[in-house]
Amino acid sequence: MKNIAILGFGVVGGGVADLITKNCAEVEALGGEQINIKYILDLRDFPDSPFAGKVVHDYSLIVNDPEVDVIIEVMGGSHPAYEFTVAALKAGKSVITSNKEVVANFGDEFLALAEEAGVCYRFEAAVGGGIPVLSPIISCVKQNKITEVRGILNGTTNYILTKMFSLGDSFEAALSDAQAKGYAERNPDADVLGTDACRKIAILTALVTGKLIPTDKIHTEGITGVRHEDVLMAESVGLKIKLLGRCLVKDEGIYAMVAPFMLPSDAPLAGVNGVFNAVEVAGEPINSVMFYGPGAGAGPTASAVVGDLMEILRSGRHYAVPEFTKGDIGVADFGGFRCRTYISMVGVCEKCVESAFGKIHVIGTEGEYAFITPEMSEAETDAAIEKLIGRGGELKSRIRLL
Ligand code: HSE
């Protein structure tokens, strides 16, 4: 019998408890042992829940109980998740989490502590919800020379952008709809400002490069600046707008970023709609693979968490353990990142735009002057925009092309 404790009885914690209980025969057959949910830690009581008798409010009961083998941390946030995880690993208990914030900030420390204690630290559910992506990257893809990992890592923003494209909604209307459907929080900042996707690309970058880049060193833009006019311009030239997390491994260093990108409508990531997520990994000799599925929600996230539990029970530490550190990070200067860019400005003319950018592709001239630049570095694009602003131009939009 293996005893587990669940920290946090919200949407994901409830989903984990339900999955272990409803599918107990399958879960036990796979894990090879009976599983007992011994404790559920939460600040609240749940008198009407079938798990009411397991709810405790004092973490020391759990961490000091020698019968508890595995702790599932699904509280979210950095604190006290950080302190609880450190205490659990030091007490010789394996830890599983879906909490991308704590992994992105402290994952290196947790892996080192787990190694020292001879226990496991797993976080498959932290990226892509129910999509098995982290384990396949480290066990099936890592032997490639990986050149890029990129993905649609946030379901809420993908839902909003999909609505802006398919129904012509404004950003505000699409956000209200996402809130009404329970995808976006009442305070949607972490999703719409790109913070959530930034944490996820930090984790993916760590897996493929071995470097855990601090999130404040990852260039992060959300979707609040994407306008309906940009959606129409993109559509007119066969492009779609998606919020992408990208990590490119180049000779000069690692470029890690989150930003809206315009991509061809027939690109695999362009077909990922609604709250779905997808992660594409490119490298040699594999070329490119894509992982696709539901990126959030109680059931899919619980599936990934319980998958980690099965792996711990079945294999102990005999599985591919991710290795990454915060040392010697090697982040390239974002000013050197090269791409084509969609730009929309007012108060400019074709001649002055071409004098700043060189040969452009004009896509709209009514009201705003919208064009696509040649491939340039970020620093060159910044300088060209500044030049036009200095001549009375006003920037309305800037979205990079994939
Ligand atoms: N807010 C996140 C999203 C939840 O919308 O993708 C899953 O991490």
Short mmCIF file of C-alpha atoms and ligand atoms in Angstrom, two decimals:
data_model
loop_
_atom_site.label_atom_id
_atom_site.label_comp_id
_atom_site.label_asym_id
_atom_site.label_seq_id
_atom_site.Cartn_x
_atom_site.Cartn_y
_atom_site.Cartn_z
CA MET A 1 0.00 0.00 0.00
CA LYS A 2 1.30 3.45 -0.95
CA ASN A 3 -0.02 6.45 0.92
CA ILE A 4 -0.27 9.74 -0.85
CA ALA A 5 -1.22 13.27 0.16
CA ILE A 6 -2.71 15.93 -2.10
CA LEU A 7 -1.85 19.56 -1.36
CA GLY A 8 -4.68 21.76 -2.65
CA PHE A 9 -8.24 20.60 -3.24
CA GLY A 10 -9.17 22.90 -6.10
CA VAL A 11 -9.99 21.94 -9.67
CA VAL A 12 -6.82 19.89 -10.22
CA GLY A 13 -6.66 18.39 -6.70
CA GLY A 14 -10.30 17.31 -6.99
CA GLY A 15 -9.59 15.83 -10.44
CA VAL A 16 -6.64 13.84 -9.08
CA ALA A 17 -8.64 12.46 -6.14
CA ASP A 18 -11.50 11.52 -8.48
CA LEU A 19 -9.25 9.83 -11.02
CA ILE A 20 -7.43 7.76 -8.41
CA THR A 21 -10.74 6.76 -6.85
CA LYS A 22 -12.83 6.11 -9.98
CA ASN A 23 -10.12 4.26 -11.88
CA CYS A 24 -8.56 2.61 -8.85
CA ALA A 25 -8.39 -0.87 -10.42
CA GLU A 26 -6.55 0.44 -13.50
CA VAL A 27 -4.34 2.77 -11.48
CA GLU A 28 -3.38 0.01 -9.05
CA ALA A 29 -2.77 -2.51 -11.81
CA LEU A 30 -0.40 -0.09 -13.53
CA GLY A 31 1.36 1.04 -10.37
CA GLY A 32 1.54 -2.47 -8.96
CA GLU A 33 0.37 -1.31 -5.52
CA GLN A 34 -2.77 -0.21 -3.76
CA ILE A 35 -2.98 3.54 -3.43
CA ASN A 36 -4.50 5.27 -0.46
CA ILE A 37 -5.22 8.99 -0.40
CA LYS A 38 -4.33 9.54 3.25
CA TYR A 39 -4.53 13.33 3.44
CA ILE A 40 -5.82 16.29 1.46
CA LEU A 41 -4.41 19.63 2.60
CA ASP A 42 -6.51 22.73 2.08
CA LEU A 43 -7.41 25.86 4.00
CA ARG A 44 -11.09 25.07 3.50
CA ASP A 45 -13.31 22.24 4.73
CA PHE A 46 -15.38 20.21 2.28
CA PRO A 47 -18.17 18.73 4.42
CA ASP A 48 -20.16 17.51 1.39
CA SER A 49 -17.24 15.85 -0.35
CA PRO A 50 -16.68 12.08 -0.23
CA PHE A 51 -13.10 13.03 0.74
CA ALA A 52 -14.22 15.21 3.70
CA GLY A 53 -12.61 12.89 6.26
CA LYS A 54 -9.18 13.20 4.63
CA VAL A 55 -9.02 17.00 4.70
CA VAL A 56 -6.43 18.49 7.07
CA HIS A 57 -5.16 22.04 7.53
CA ASP A 58 -1.73 21.40 9.03
CA TYR A 59 1.08 20.45 6.65
CA SER A 60 3.29 19.15 9.46
CA LEU A 61 0.89 16.21 9.90
CA ILE A 62 1.70 15.14 6.34
CA VAL A 63 5.40 15.83 6.14
CA ASN A 64 6.07 14.18 9.49
CA ASP A 65 4.02 11.07 8.73
CA PRO A 66 6.47 8.29 7.77
CA GLU A 67 3.64 6.41 6.06
CA VAL A 68 3.27 9.09 3.35
CA ASP A 69 5.32 8.12 0.31
CA VAL A 70 4.28 10.62 -2.35
CA ILE A 71 3.05 14.21 -2.09
CA ILE A 72 1.06 15.72 -4.95
CA GLU A 73 1.38 19.51 -4.88
CA VAL A 74 -1.40 21.12 -6.92
CA MET A 75 -1.77 24.35 -4.96
CA GLY A 76 -0.27 26.70 -7.55
CA GLY A 77 1.88 29.78 -6.83
CA SER A 78 5.44 29.89 -5.55
CA HIS A 79 4.76 30.05 -1.82
CA PRO A 80 4.16 28.01 0.25
CA ALA A 81 4.51 25.45 -2.57
CA TYR A 82 8.28 26.01 -2.51
CA GLU A 83 8.65 25.48 1.25
CA PHE A 84 6.31 22.46 1.24
CA THR A 85 8.20 20.85 -1.64
CA VAL A 86 11.61 21.36 -0.04
CA ALA A 87 10.36 19.90 3.26
CA ALA A 88 8.79 16.90 1.50
CA LEU A 89 11.90 16.05 -0.52
CA LYS A 90 14.15 16.47 2.54
CA ALA A 91 11.81 14.10 4.41
CA GLY A 92 12.42 11.50 1.67
CA LYS A 93 9.03 11.79 0.00
CA SER A 94 8.62 11.96 -3.77
CA VAL A 95 6.79 15.01 -5.08
CA ILE A 96 4.58 15.45 -8.15
CA THR A 97 3.30 18.84 -9.27
CA SER A 98 1.23 20.58 -11.93
CA ASN A 99 2.47 23.97 -10.68
CA LYS A 100 4.46 25.56 -13.51
CA GLU A 101 5.32 28.65 -11.47
CA VAL A 102 7.20 26.74 -8.81
CA VAL A 103 8.93 24.50 -11.39
CA ALA A 104 9.98 27.48 -13.53
CA ASN A 105 11.39 29.27 -10.46
CA PHE A 106 12.91 26.42 -8.44
CA GLY A 107 12.82 23.22 -10.50
CA ASP A 108 16.63 22.90 -10.53
CA GLU A 109 16.75 23.05 -6.73
CA PHE A 110 13.99 20.44 -6.36
CA LEU A 111 15.66 18.02 -8.77
CA ALA A 112 18.95 18.31 -6.85
CA LEU A 113 17.17 17.70 -3.53
CA ALA A 114 15.33 14.69 -4.98
CA GLU A 115 18.62 13.28 -6.26
CA GLU A 116 20.22 13.72 -2.81
CA ALA A 117 17.30 12.06 -1.06
CA GLY A 118 16.97 9.27 -3.66
CA VAL A 119 13.35 10.18 -4.38
CA CYS A 120 11.51 11.57 -7.41
CA TYR A 121 10.36 15.02 -8.47
CA ARG A 122 8.03 14.97 -11.47
CA PHE A 123 6.02 17.70 -13.20
CA GLU A 124 4.53 16.38 -16.46
CA ALA A 125 1.28 18.30 -15.85
CA ALA A 126 3.08 21.66 -15.59
CA VAL A 127 3.28 22.06 -19.39
CA GLY A 128 0.48 21.19 -21.80
CA GLY A 129 -1.94 19.85 -19.15
CA GLY A 130 -2.92 16.38 -20.31
CA ILE A 131 -0.44 16.22 -23.21
CA PRO A 132 2.41 13.81 -22.53
CA VAL A 133 5.22 16.10 -23.66
CA LEU A 134 7.94 16.49 -21.02
CA SER A 135 8.64 12.77 -20.55
CA PRO A 136 8.71 12.08 -24.32
CA ILE A 137 11.10 15.00 -24.82
CA ILE A 138 13.61 13.69 -22.29
CA SER A 139 13.21 10.03 -23.09
CA CYS A 140 12.47 9.89 -26.84
CA VAL A 141 13.62 13.15 -28.46
CA LYS A 142 16.55 14.46 -26.42
CA GLN A 143 19.11 12.41 -28.38
CA ASN A 144 18.50 14.74 -31.33
CA LYS A 145 20.39 17.97 -31.81
CA ILE A 146 17.38 20.10 -30.87
CA THR A 147 17.27 23.43 -32.66
CA GLU A 148 13.90 24.72 -31.54
CA VAL A 149 10.97 23.97 -29.28
CA ARG A 150 7.89 26.08 -29.77
CA GLY A 151 4.28 25.82 -28.87
CA ILE A 152 0.86 27.09 -28.08
CA LEU A 153 1.22 26.82 -24.33
CA ASN A 154 -1.78 28.71 -23.02
CA GLY A 155 -5.31 27.55 -23.68
CA THR A 156 -7.06 30.74 -22.58
CA THR A 157 -5.22 33.00 -25.02
CA ASN A 158 -5.57 30.46 -27.82
CA TYR A 159 -9.31 30.39 -27.18
CA ILE A 160 -9.44 34.20 -27.32
CA LEU A 161 -7.42 34.38 -30.57
CA THR A 162 -9.53 31.61 -32.12
CA LYS A 163 -12.70 33.59 -31.34
CA MET A 164 -11.16 36.75 -32.80
CA PHE A 165 -10.46 34.83 -36.02
CA SER A 166 -13.52 32.61 -36.38
CA LEU A 167 -16.23 34.97 -35.08
CA GLY A 168 -14.57 38.31 -35.65
CA ASP A 169 -14.79 39.14 -31.93
CA SER A 170 -12.81 42.00 -30.44
CA PHE A 171 -10.18 41.08 -27.84
CA GLU A 172 -12.47 42.40 -25.07
CA ALA A 173 -15.50 40.38 -26.25
CA ALA A 174 -13.43 37.20 -26.65
CA LEU A 175 -11.94 37.65 -23.17
CA SER A 176 -15.39 38.11 -21.60
CA ASP A 177 -16.54 34.93 -23.30
CA ALA A 178 -13.44 33.03 -22.04
CA GLN A 179 -14.21 34.28 -18.51
CA ALA A 180 -17.87 33.27 -18.79
CA LYS A 181 -16.81 29.76 -19.85
CA GLY A 182 -14.40 29.48 -16.89
CA TYR A 183 -11.20 29.32 -18.99
CA ALA A 184 -9.86 32.73 -17.99
CA GLU A 185 -9.58 33.84 -14.38
CA ARG A 186 -11.45 36.94 -13.24
CA ASN A 187 -7.97 38.50 -13.18
CA PRO A 188 -6.73 37.16 -16.52
CA ASP A 189 -3.30 38.85 -16.40
CA ALA A 190 -1.15 35.70 -16.13
CA ASP A 191 -2.76 34.35 -19.30
CA VAL A 192 -3.23 37.45 -21.47
CA LEU A 193 0.10 39.06 -20.57
CA GLY A 194 1.98 35.88 -21.45
CA THR A 195 3.26 35.09 -17.93
CA ASP A 196 1.79 31.58 -17.85
CA ALA A 197 3.26 30.72 -21.27
CA CYS A 198 6.59 32.23 -20.18
CA ARG A 199 6.82 29.80 -17.24
CA LYS A 200 6.03 26.91 -19.57
CA ILE A 201 8.63 27.87 -22.18
CA ALA A 202 11.15 28.26 -19.32
CA ILE A 203 10.48 24.61 -18.39
CA LEU A 204 10.67 23.36 -21.98
CA THR A 205 13.88 25.34 -22.52
CA ALA A 206 15.36 23.75 -19.40
CA LEU A 207 14.57 20.28 -20.70
CA VAL A 208 16.10 20.78 -24.13
CA THR A 209 19.10 22.95 -23.18
CA GLY A 210 19.83 21.99 -19.57
CA LYS A 211 19.55 25.70 -18.60
CA LEU A 212 16.75 27.03 -16.40
CA ILE A 213 16.47 30.60 -17.66
CA PRO A 214 15.03 33.07 -15.12
CA THR A 215 11.61 34.12 -16.41
CA ASP A 216 12.58 37.79 -16.31
CA LYS A 217 15.21 37.05 -18.97
CA ILE A 218 12.60 35.63 -21.35
CA HIS A 219 11.21 38.24 -23.74
CA THR A 220 7.49 38.13 -22.93
CA GLU A 221 4.57 39.79 -24.69
CA GLY A 222 0.92 38.85 -24.29
CA ILE A 223 -2.03 39.26 -26.64
CA THR A 224 -3.50 42.51 -25.30
CA GLY A 225 -2.03 44.43 -28.22
CA VAL A 226 -3.52 42.16 -30.91
CA ARG A 227 -6.29 44.11 -32.61
CA HIS A 228 -9.15 43.03 -34.82
CA GLU A 229 -7.51 45.05 -37.64
CA ASP A 230 -4.38 42.86 -37.33
CA VAL A 231 -6.49 39.71 -37.53
CA LEU A 232 -8.06 40.98 -40.78
CA MET A 233 -4.67 41.95 -42.22
CA ALA A 234 -3.24 38.54 -41.34
CA GLU A 235 -6.22 36.76 -42.91
CA SER A 236 -5.88 38.80 -46.11
CA VAL A 237 -2.44 37.28 -46.73
CA GLY A 238 -3.18 33.72 -45.50
CA LEU A 239 -1.67 34.11 -42.03
CA LYS A 240 -3.03 33.37 -38.55
CA ILE A 241 -1.99 34.93 -35.24
CA LYS A 242 -1.03 32.62 -32.37
CA LEU A 243 0.64 33.30 -29.02
CA LEU A 244 3.77 31.17 -29.17
CA GLY A 245 6.42 30.25 -26.64
CA ARG A 246 9.68 29.67 -28.52
CA CYS A 247 13.16 28.55 -27.58
CA LEU A 248 15.74 28.61 -30.39
CA VAL A 249 19.17 27.15 -29.87
CA LYS A 250 21.64 29.17 -31.98
CA ASP A 251 25.42 29.48 -32.11
CA GLU A 252 25.24 32.85 -30.32
CA GLY A 253 23.09 31.43 -27.49
CA ILE A 254 19.51 30.65 -26.55
CA TYR A 255 16.64 32.86 -27.68
CA ALA A 256 13.65 32.27 -25.42
CA MET A 257 10.47 34.27 -25.91
CA VAL A 258 6.70 34.47 -25.68
CA ALA A 259 4.91 36.68 -28.19
CA PRO A 260 2.10 36.70 -30.74
CA PHE A 261 3.36 35.40 -34.09
CA MET A 262 1.81 35.37 -37.55
CA LEU A 263 2.11 31.97 -39.15
CA PRO A 264 0.92 30.44 -42.43
CA SER A 265 -2.64 29.11 -42.12
CA ASP A 266 -1.44 25.65 -43.14
CA ALA A 267 1.34 25.44 -40.50
CA PRO A 268 0.64 22.64 -37.97
CA LEU A 269 0.42 25.10 -35.07
CA ALA A 270 -2.06 27.27 -36.98
CA GLY A 271 -4.57 24.40 -36.86
CA VAL A 272 -4.54 24.28 -33.05
CA ASN A 273 -7.73 26.01 -31.99
CA GLY A 274 -9.76 26.78 -28.89
CA VAL A 275 -8.29 25.78 -25.53
CA PHE A 276 -6.03 23.15 -27.07
CA ASN A 277 -2.24 23.31 -26.71
CA ALA A 278 0.53 21.93 -28.91
CA VAL A 279 4.30 21.68 -28.65
CA GLU A 280 6.54 21.26 -31.70
CA VAL A 281 10.13 20.10 -31.31
CA ALA A 282 12.56 20.51 -34.22
CA GLY A 283 15.97 18.91 -34.44
CA GLU A 284 18.29 16.61 -36.31
CA PRO A 285 17.72 13.93 -37.38
CA ILE A 286 14.08 13.85 -36.28
CA ASN A 287 13.13 16.94 -38.30
CA SER A 288 9.96 17.93 -36.44
CA VAL A 289 7.43 16.30 -34.11
CA MET A 290 4.32 17.80 -32.59
CA PHE A 291 2.50 16.95 -29.37
CA TYR A 292 -1.15 18.05 -29.27
CA GLY A 293 -4.04 17.86 -26.84
CA PRO A 294 -6.02 19.47 -24.04
CA GLY A 295 -3.79 21.92 -22.21
CA ALA A 296 -5.85 22.46 -19.07
CA GLY A 297 -8.85 21.25 -17.10
CA ALA A 298 -9.35 18.88 -14.19
CA GLY A 299 -9.45 15.60 -16.14
CA PRO A 300 -6.51 16.13 -18.52
CA THR A 301 -4.28 17.62 -15.81
CA ALA A 302 -5.17 14.81 -13.39
CA SER A 303 -4.30 12.31 -16.13
CA ALA A 304 -0.76 13.72 -16.33
CA VAL A 305 -0.36 13.89 -12.53
CA VAL A 306 -1.53 10.31 -12.04
CA GLY A 307 0.70 9.23 -14.95
CA ASP A 308 3.64 10.59 -12.96
CA LEU A 309 2.42 8.69 -9.90
CA MET A 310 2.29 5.44 -11.89
CA GLU A 311 5.80 6.04 -13.16
CA ILE A 312 7.12 6.58 -9.63
CA LEU A 313 5.41 3.47 -8.30
CA ARG A 314 6.47 1.34 -11.25
CA SER A 315 10.02 2.50 -11.82
CA GLY A 316 11.16 4.48 -8.78
CA ARG A 317 14.12 6.54 -9.99
CA HIS A 318 14.76 4.25 -12.97
CA TYR A 319 13.37 6.60 -15.58
CA ALA A 320 14.86 9.48 -17.54
CA VAL A 321 15.26 12.26 -14.97
CA PRO A 322 15.49 15.79 -16.38
CA GLU A 323 18.71 17.60 -15.62
CA PHE A 324 19.04 21.37 -15.63
CA THR A 325 20.74 24.16 -13.71
CA LYS A 326 20.60 27.93 -13.42
CA GLY A 327 24.37 28.29 -13.91
CA ASP A 328 26.04 29.71 -17.07
CA ILE A 329 22.81 30.31 -18.89
CA GLY A 330 23.96 31.57 -22.29
CA VAL A 331 20.92 33.66 -23.22
CA ALA A 332 21.49 35.48 -26.52
CA ASP A 333 20.80 39.22 -26.72
CA PHE A 334 17.20 39.50 -27.99
CA GLY A 335 18.28 42.40 -30.21
CA GLY A 336 20.05 39.82 -32.40
CA PHE A 337 16.93 37.70 -32.99
CA ARG A 338 16.07 37.73 -36.70
CA CYS A 339 12.65 37.47 -38.30
CA ARG A 340 10.23 39.17 -40.67
CA THR A 341 7.72 41.42 -38.93
CA TYR A 342 4.22 42.70 -39.69
CA ILE A 343 4.02 46.40 -38.92
CA SER A 344 1.10 48.77 -39.11
CA MET A 345 1.64 52.53 -38.84
CA VAL A 346 -0.14 55.76 -39.55
CA GLY A 347 1.44 58.98 -40.78
CA VAL A 348 3.95 57.26 -43.06
CA CYS A 349 4.34 56.89 -46.82
CA GLU A 350 5.69 54.04 -48.95
CA LYS A 351 8.85 55.92 -49.82
CA CYS A 352 9.78 56.71 -46.22
CA VAL A 353 8.89 53.17 -45.06
CA GLU A 354 11.15 51.70 -47.77
CA SER A 355 13.94 54.06 -46.86
CA ALA A 356 13.78 52.75 -43.26
CA PHE A 357 13.14 49.04 -43.93
CA GLY A 358 14.30 48.31 -47.47
CA LYS A 359 12.09 46.10 -49.65
CA ILE A 360 8.76 45.64 -47.87
CA HIS A 361 5.60 43.70 -48.75
CA VAL A 362 2.66 46.10 -48.50
CA ILE A 363 -0.59 44.47 -47.35
CA GLY A 364 -2.87 47.39 -46.60
CA THR A 365 -2.97 51.13 -47.20
CA GLU A 366 -6.46 52.14 -46.07
CA GLY A 367 -6.34 54.17 -42.87
CA GLU A 368 -3.16 52.45 -41.72
CA TYR A 369 -0.09 51.50 -43.69
CA ALA A 370 0.44 47.78 -43.05
CA PHE A 371 3.44 45.91 -44.38
CA ILE A 372 5.78 42.99 -43.80
CA THR A 373 9.46 43.74 -43.40
CA PRO A 374 12.33 41.73 -44.86
CA GLU A 375 14.15 39.48 -42.37
CA MET A 376 15.91 41.81 -39.93
CA SER A 377 17.26 41.67 -36.41
CA GLU A 378 15.12 43.02 -33.58
CA ALA A 379 17.60 45.85 -33.09
CA GLU A 380 17.38 46.81 -36.78
CA THR A 381 13.56 46.70 -36.68
CA ASP A 382 13.53 48.87 -33.51
CA ALA A 383 15.82 51.40 -35.17
CA ALA A 384 13.74 51.54 -38.38
CA ILE A 385 10.51 52.06 -36.40
CA GLU A 386 12.17 54.81 -34.36
CA LYS A 387 13.28 56.49 -37.56
CA LEU A 388 9.68 56.60 -38.84
CA ILE A 389 8.34 57.79 -35.48
CA GLY A 390 10.94 60.57 -35.61
CA ARG A 391 9.39 61.63 -38.92
CA GLY A 392 5.87 61.83 -37.48
CA GLY A 393 4.77 58.19 -37.91
CA GLU A 394 2.78 56.36 -35.23
CA LEU A 395 3.14 52.64 -34.57
CA LYS A 396 -0.19 50.78 -34.30
CA SER A 397 0.99 47.16 -34.38
CA ARG A 398 4.08 45.00 -34.56
CA ILE A 399 3.75 41.21 -34.80
CA ARG A 400 6.60 38.90 -35.78
CA LEU A 401 6.28 36.25 -38.48
CA LEU A 402 7.22 32.66 -37.75
N1 HSE B 1 -4.43 29.22 -17.51
C1 HSE B 1 -3.81 28.10 -18.15
C2 HSE B 1 -4.23 28.05 -19.62
C3 HSE B 1 -4.17 26.83 -17.43
O1 HSE B 1 -5.19 28.74 -19.99
O2 HSE B 1 -3.62 27.34 -20.40
C4 HSE B 1 -3.27 25.67 -17.71
O3 HSE B 1 -1.94 25.89 -17.36
#
